[in-house]
Coordinates of C-alpha atoms in Angstrom, one line a residue:
M1 CA 15.7 -95.5 18.5
L2 CA 16.9 -92.9 15.9
N3 CA 18.9 -93.9 13.0
N4 CA 21.7 -91.4 11.8
S5 CA 19.3 -89.8 9.3
G6 CA 16.8 -89.4 11.8
I7 CA 19.3 -87.7 14.1
N8 CA 20.4 -85.5 11.2
M9 CA 16.8 -84.4 10.5
Q10 CA 16.4 -83.6 14.5
K11 CA 19.5 -81.2 14.2
L12 CA 18.2 -79.7 10.9
D13 CA 14.8 -79.1 12.5
E14 CA 16.4 -77.6 15.7
K15 CA 18.5 -75.3 13.6
N16 CA 15.7 -74.3 11.4
L17 CA 13.6 -73.6 14.4
E18 CA 16.5 -71.4 16.0
S19 CA 16.8 -69.7 12.8
V20 CA 12.9 -68.7 12.7
V21 CA 13.0 -67.6 16.4
Q22 CA 15.9 -65.2 15.8
E23 CA 14.3 -63.7 12.6
N24 CA 11.1 -63.3 14.6
Q25 CA 13.0 -61.5 17.4
I26 CA 14.5 -59.2 14.8
L27 CA 11.3 -58.5 13.2
K28 CA 9.5 -57.8 16.5
H29 CA 12.3 -55.4 17.3
V30 CA 12.1 -53.6 14.0
M31 CA 8.4 -53.3 14.2
N32 CA 8.7 -51.9 17.6
I33 CA 10.8 -48.8 16.1
R34 CA 8.8 -45.6 16.1
D35 CA 11.3 -43.2 14.7
L36 CA 11.2 -43.0 10.9
Y37 CA 15.2 -42.3 10.5
D38 CA 16.0 -45.2 12.9
F39 CA 13.8 -47.4 10.7
L40 CA 15.1 -46.2 7.3
E41 CA 18.8 -46.8 8.6
I42 CA 17.9 -50.3 9.1
L43 CA 16.1 -50.6 5.9
I44 CA 19.0 -49.1 4.2
N45 CA 21.8 -51.6 5.7
N46 CA 19.8 -54.2 4.8
I47 CA 19.5 -53.3 1.2
L48 CA 23.3 -52.2 0.9
K49 CA 24.1 -56.1 1.8
E50 CA 23.3 -56.5 -1.9
E51 CA 27.1 -56.3 -3.1
I52 CA 26.5 -54.4 -6.3
I53 CA 24.7 -51.5 -4.8
D54 CA 27.1 -48.7 -3.8
G55 CA 24.6 -46.4 -2.6
I56 CA 20.9 -45.5 -1.8
A57 CA 18.6 -42.6 -1.4
I58 CA 15.1 -42.9 0.0
S59 CA 12.6 -40.2 -0.7
L60 CA 9.2 -40.2 0.9
I61 CA 5.7 -38.1 0.2
S62 CA 5.8 -34.9 2.0
D63 CA 3.0 -33.8 4.4
K64 CA 1.1 -32.1 2.0
S65 CA 1.7 -34.7 -1.0
D66 CA 2.7 -32.1 -3.2
A67 CA 6.4 -33.3 -3.2
I68 CA 8.8 -36.2 -2.1
I69 CA 11.6 -35.4 0.2
I70 CA 14.9 -37.1 0.3
E71 CA 14.8 -38.1 4.0
K72 CA 17.5 -40.4 4.1
C73 CA 20.9 -41.3 2.3
K74 CA 24.0 -43.7 2.4
Y75 CA 26.3 -43.4 -0.2
H76 CA 29.7 -44.8 -1.4
E77 CA 32.5 -43.6 1.1
K78 CA 33.9 -41.5 -1.9
Y79 CA 30.7 -39.4 -1.7
S80 CA 29.8 -39.9 1.9
G81 CA 30.1 -36.0 2.2
M82 CA 26.9 -35.5 0.0
E83 CA 24.5 -37.4 2.2
K84 CA 23.8 -34.6 4.5
V85 CA 23.9 -32.1 1.8
H86 CA 21.0 -34.2 -0.1
E87 CA 19.0 -35.1 3.0
G88 CA 16.2 -32.8 3.3
N89 CA 16.0 -31.9 -0.5
K90 CA 12.4 -31.3 -1.6
I91 CA 11.4 -32.6 -4.8
S92 CA 8.2 -30.9 -6.6
L93 CA 5.9 -33.5 -8.1
N94 CA 5.3 -30.7 -10.8
N95 CA 8.7 -31.3 -11.8
A96 CA 9.0 -33.2 -14.9
K97 CA 12.7 -33.0 -15.2
D98 CA 13.5 -35.2 -12.2
F99 CA 14.0 -39.0 -12.0
F100 CA 12.5 -39.2 -8.5
A101 CA 9.4 -37.4 -9.5
E102 CA 9.0 -39.1 -12.8
S103 CA 9.1 -42.8 -11.1
F104 CA 6.8 -41.7 -8.2
L105 CA 4.0 -40.0 -10.8
K106 CA 4.4 -43.0 -13.4
N107 CA 4.4 -45.3 -10.6
E108 CA 7.3 -47.1 -12.8
T109 CA 10.8 -48.5 -11.9
L110 CA 13.2 -46.4 -14.1
I111 CA 16.6 -47.8 -15.0
I112 CA 19.5 -45.3 -15.9
N113 CA 22.7 -46.1 -17.4
E114 CA 25.8 -44.1 -18.0
K115 CA 24.6 -43.5 -21.5
D116 CA 21.6 -41.7 -20.7
N117 CA 23.5 -38.8 -19.4
T118 CA 22.3 -36.7 -22.6
K119 CA 18.8 -36.2 -20.9
N120 CA 18.0 -32.9 -19.4
Y121 CA 17.2 -34.0 -15.9
D122 CA 18.0 -32.5 -12.6
D123 CA 19.1 -35.7 -11.1
L124 CA 21.9 -35.9 -13.9
H125 CA 23.2 -32.7 -12.1
R126 CA 22.7 -34.3 -8.6
Y127 CA 24.7 -37.4 -9.6
S128 CA 26.2 -36.5 -13.0
R129 CA 29.6 -35.6 -11.9
W130 CA 29.9 -38.9 -10.1
D131 CA 31.5 -42.2 -11.7
L132 CA 28.0 -44.2 -11.5
K133 CA 27.5 -47.2 -14.0
Y134 CA 23.8 -47.7 -13.1
E135 CA 20.9 -45.8 -11.2
V136 CA 17.7 -47.4 -10.5
Y137 CA 14.7 -45.4 -9.0
I138 CA 12.0 -47.5 -7.7
P139 CA 8.5 -46.6 -6.5
M140 CA 7.6 -47.4 -2.9
S141 CA 4.0 -48.5 -3.7
I142 CA 1.2 -51.1 -3.5
D143 CA -0.9 -50.6 -6.5
E144 CA -1.9 -46.8 -6.6
D145 CA -0.9 -46.4 -2.8
K146 CA 2.5 -44.7 -3.1
I147 CA 4.7 -43.5 -0.3
G148 CA 7.8 -42.5 -2.1
V149 CA 10.9 -43.7 -4.5
I150 CA 14.0 -45.6 -3.6
C151 CA 16.9 -44.8 -5.8
V152 CA 20.0 -47.3 -5.8
Y153 CA 23.2 -46.9 -7.9
S154 CA 26.4 -48.9 -8.7
L155 CA 29.7 -47.5 -9.5
N156 CA 30.8 -50.6 -11.6
S157 CA 28.2 -53.1 -12.3
E158 CA 24.7 -53.5 -13.9
I159 CA 22.0 -53.7 -11.2
T160 CA 20.2 -56.7 -11.8
N161 CA 16.3 -57.4 -12.0
Q162 CA 17.1 -59.7 -9.0
S163 CA 18.6 -56.8 -7.0
I164 CA 15.9 -54.7 -7.8
N165 CA 13.4 -57.4 -6.5
I166 CA 15.3 -57.6 -3.3
V167 CA 15.0 -54.0 -2.8
K168 CA 11.3 -54.0 -3.6
T169 CA 11.0 -57.0 -0.9
N170 CA 12.7 -55.1 1.5
F171 CA 10.0 -52.1 1.7
L172 CA 7.0 -54.1 0.6
F173 CA 7.2 -56.2 3.9
F174 CA 7.2 -53.2 5.9
F175 CA 4.9 -51.0 3.7
N176 CA 2.1 -50.4 6.4
H177 CA 4.4 -49.8 9.2
I178 CA 6.5 -47.2 7.1
K179 CA 3.4 -45.5 6.2
N180 CA 2.3 -45.2 10.0
L181 CA 6.0 -44.0 10.7
I182 CA 5.7 -41.2 8.0
E183 CA 2.3 -40.1 9.6
H184 CA 4.0 -39.8 12.9
H185 CA 6.9 -38.1 11.6
H186 CA 4.8 -35.4 9.8
L187 CA 3.1 -34.8 13.1
K188 CA 6.4 -34.2 14.8
Q189 CA 7.8 -32.1 12.1
K190 CA 4.8 -29.7 12.3
K191 CA 5.4 -29.4 16.1
K192 CA 9.0 -28.8 15.6
E193 CA 8.5 -26.3 13.0
V194 CA 6.0 -24.3 15.1
D195 CA 8.6 -24.3 17.9
E196 CA 11.1 -23.2 15.7
I197 CA 8.9 -20.4 14.3
L198 CA 8.1 -19.2 17.8
K199 CA 11.9 -19.2 19.0
K200 CA 13.2 -17.2 15.7
N201 CA 10.0 -15.0 15.5
K202 CA 11.3 -12.2 17.9
K203 CA 14.8 -12.0 16.0
V204 CA 12.9 -11.8 12.9
L205 CA 10.6 -9.2 14.2
T206 CA 13.5 -7.1 15.4
L207 CA 15.2 -7.2 11.8
A208 CA 12.1 -6.4 10.1
N209 CA 11.7 -3.3 12.4
K210 CA 15.1 -2.2 11.6
I211 CA 14.8 -2.3 7.7
T212 CA 11.1 -1.3 7.5
N213 CA 11.7 2.3 7.4
L214 CA 15.0 2.2 5.5
T215 CA 15.4 3.7 1.9
S216 CA 18.7 2.7 1.0
L217 CA 18.8 -0.8 -0.5
S218 CA 22.4 -1.1 0.2
L219 CA 22.0 -0.2 4.0
M220 CA 19.1 -2.9 4.0
Y221 CA 21.4 -5.4 2.6
K222 CA 24.0 -4.9 5.1
I223 CA 21.7 -5.1 8.0
L224 CA 20.1 -8.0 6.7
L225 CA 23.5 -10.0 6.3
T226 CA 24.7 -8.5 9.6
E227 CA 21.5 -10.4 11.4
I228 CA 21.9 -13.6 9.2
I229 CA 25.4 -14.1 10.5
E230 CA 24.3 -13.5 14.2
I231 CA 21.2 -15.4 14.2
F232 CA 22.6 -18.6 12.3
N233 CA 26.1 -18.2 13.4
F234 CA 27.7 -18.1 9.5
D235 CA 31.2 -17.1 9.0
I236 CA 30.4 -15.5 5.6
A237 CA 26.9 -14.5 4.1
A238 CA 26.1 -13.2 0.7
I239 CA 23.1 -12.0 -1.3
F240 CA 22.5 -12.7 -5.0
I241 CA 19.6 -11.1 -6.9
N242 CA 18.0 -12.7 -10.0
S243 CA 17.8 -10.5 -13.1
N244 CA 17.3 -11.9 -16.6
D245 CA 17.9 -15.3 -15.6
F246 CA 21.5 -14.4 -13.7
L247 CA 22.0 -14.1 -10.1
Y248 CA 24.2 -11.1 -9.6
Y249 CA 26.4 -10.7 -6.5
I250 CA 25.2 -7.6 -4.9
E251 CA 26.4 -7.8 -1.2
G252 CA 28.5 -9.9 1.2
M253 CA 29.7 -9.7 4.6
S254 CA 31.7 -11.7 7.2
K255 CA 32.3 -12.1 11.2
N256 CA 34.6 -9.6 12.2
E257 CA 37.4 -12.1 12.9
E258 CA 41.0 -11.8 11.2
K259 CA 40.9 -15.3 9.6
T260 CA 37.4 -14.8 8.3
I261 CA 38.0 -11.4 7.1
K262 CA 41.1 -12.6 5.2
A263 CA 38.7 -15.5 3.4
F264 CA 35.8 -13.1 2.8
K265 CA 38.1 -10.6 0.7
N266 CA 39.2 -13.6 -1.6
Y267 CA 35.4 -14.4 -1.7
D268 CA 34.2 -11.0 -2.2
F269 CA 37.1 -10.3 -5.1
Y270 CA 36.1 -13.4 -6.9
F271 CA 32.3 -13.0 -7.2
K272 CA 32.7 -9.2 -8.0
S273 CA 34.8 -10.7 -10.7
V274 CA 32.4 -13.2 -12.2
R275 CA 29.6 -10.9 -11.1
G276 CA 27.5 -13.9 -9.8
Y277 CA 25.9 -17.2 -11.2
K278 CA 23.9 -18.1 -14.0
A279 CA 20.3 -19.2 -12.9
K280 CA 21.3 -22.9 -14.1
V281 CA 21.7 -25.7 -12.1
E282 CA 25.1 -26.7 -13.9
D283 CA 26.7 -23.3 -12.9
G284 CA 26.7 -24.3 -9.2
A285 CA 24.8 -24.8 -6.0
T286 CA 23.5 -21.2 -5.8
G287 CA 21.6 -21.5 -9.0
N288 CA 20.3 -25.0 -8.2
T289 CA 18.9 -23.6 -4.8
F290 CA 17.2 -20.9 -6.6
L291 CA 15.6 -23.1 -9.4
S292 CA 14.6 -25.8 -7.0
N293 CA 13.7 -23.7 -4.0
N294 CA 15.8 -26.0 -1.9
S295 CA 18.2 -25.0 0.7
F296 CA 21.5 -26.9 0.7
Y297 CA 23.4 -27.3 3.9
F298 CA 26.8 -28.1 3.8
K299 CA 28.0 -29.2 7.2
D300 CA 31.5 -29.8 6.6
L301 CA 33.1 -28.3 3.5
L302 CA 36.2 -30.1 4.3
K303 CA 34.6 -33.5 3.5
I304 CA 33.3 -32.3 0.0
L305 CA 36.1 -30.4 -1.3
H306 CA 37.6 -33.5 -3.1
L307 CA 34.3 -34.1 -5.0
P308 CA 33.5 -32.8 -8.5
M309 CA 31.6 -29.7 -8.3
A310 CA 31.0 -26.7 -10.6
E311 CA 33.9 -24.4 -11.0
K312 CA 32.4 -21.3 -9.4
D313 CA 31.6 -23.4 -6.3
R314 CA 35.0 -24.8 -5.9
T315 CA 36.6 -21.2 -6.4
G316 CA 34.2 -19.7 -3.9
L317 CA 35.1 -22.3 -1.2
E318 CA 38.8 -22.3 -1.8

C-alpha cells in the first residue's frame, strides 16, 4: 500500500515522464525539418522567449566561405518592416568595419551598448537610427568550427550573460543539424541561381544586342532603364554613376502611367537638385549599396516610411 508521500512521488514521476515524452516528440519534429528557413524560424522563436531580447538576426557562412549572409531576422514590431530589407545582406569577411564579420573572424562574443556608437562600424548604420540599448554578436561555433553569427538586441535592458548563454545553448544543441541544413541550402541555391540565369539570359542577351552598337551614352541609359522596368516590373528606375566618391544622378525613367509619371517628376526634380548621393553609408541606401555591393529590396515602402532613415532616402520616397 502506498502512503500519501508515495502517491505524490508517483504523480510526480508520471508528470516528468509525460514532459520527457513531449520534449522528445518536439525534438524529433525539429530534427526532421529539412528546410533551413523553417528551422531558423523555430530557433528564433525559441530565443525570443527571453523577454529582454527584442530582436534577432542570424547570419550564416556563404557557399564560398568568403562572407556571411543574414538569412533570417525577426525584429521588434516597430522595425519589422526592415526584416526583408536586411535578409539576404552579404557581409564580406574582408570587412573590418562590421560587427558580424568581427565576431565571426575573432570567434568572440561582442557586446555593444548605446555608448559604443562612436565606432566607425557599418552596423552602426544598420541599427544606429534605432533606439537600441544593447546589441550582442555571438559566433555560432564549436572551437574553430564556425557556421555563422547571431545578433540579438534589446531596446530597454542590458542583455545578461544568462541570456547570452541561453542563446548559445539553443544553437549548440542543434549545431550539426544546422551545418547539414546549410549544406543542403547551398545546393538548392545553386540550382535556383542556374534556373534564374537561364530564364533571364534571353532577355539580357536581347538587351545586350540593343546597346552593343550604340555610341550615345544617354540613349544607352534610356534603353537600359526601359528594359529594367519591363523585366523586373519596377515603377521607377534610375542610374547613379560614381565619380570621385559621389554617385551622380545620370538618368531616370518611369512606367508610362499617369500616377507613376507624376511621382517620377518629383523624384527626378529632387535628385537633379541634389545631384545624387555621397558614396557614404550614412547618406542613404544607394551609397550603402554601392559600398557594400549588396542589393536592398524594400518589398513594401509603406511599412518602412515611419522608420528613421537618411534625408535623401526619405525625400526620394515621399
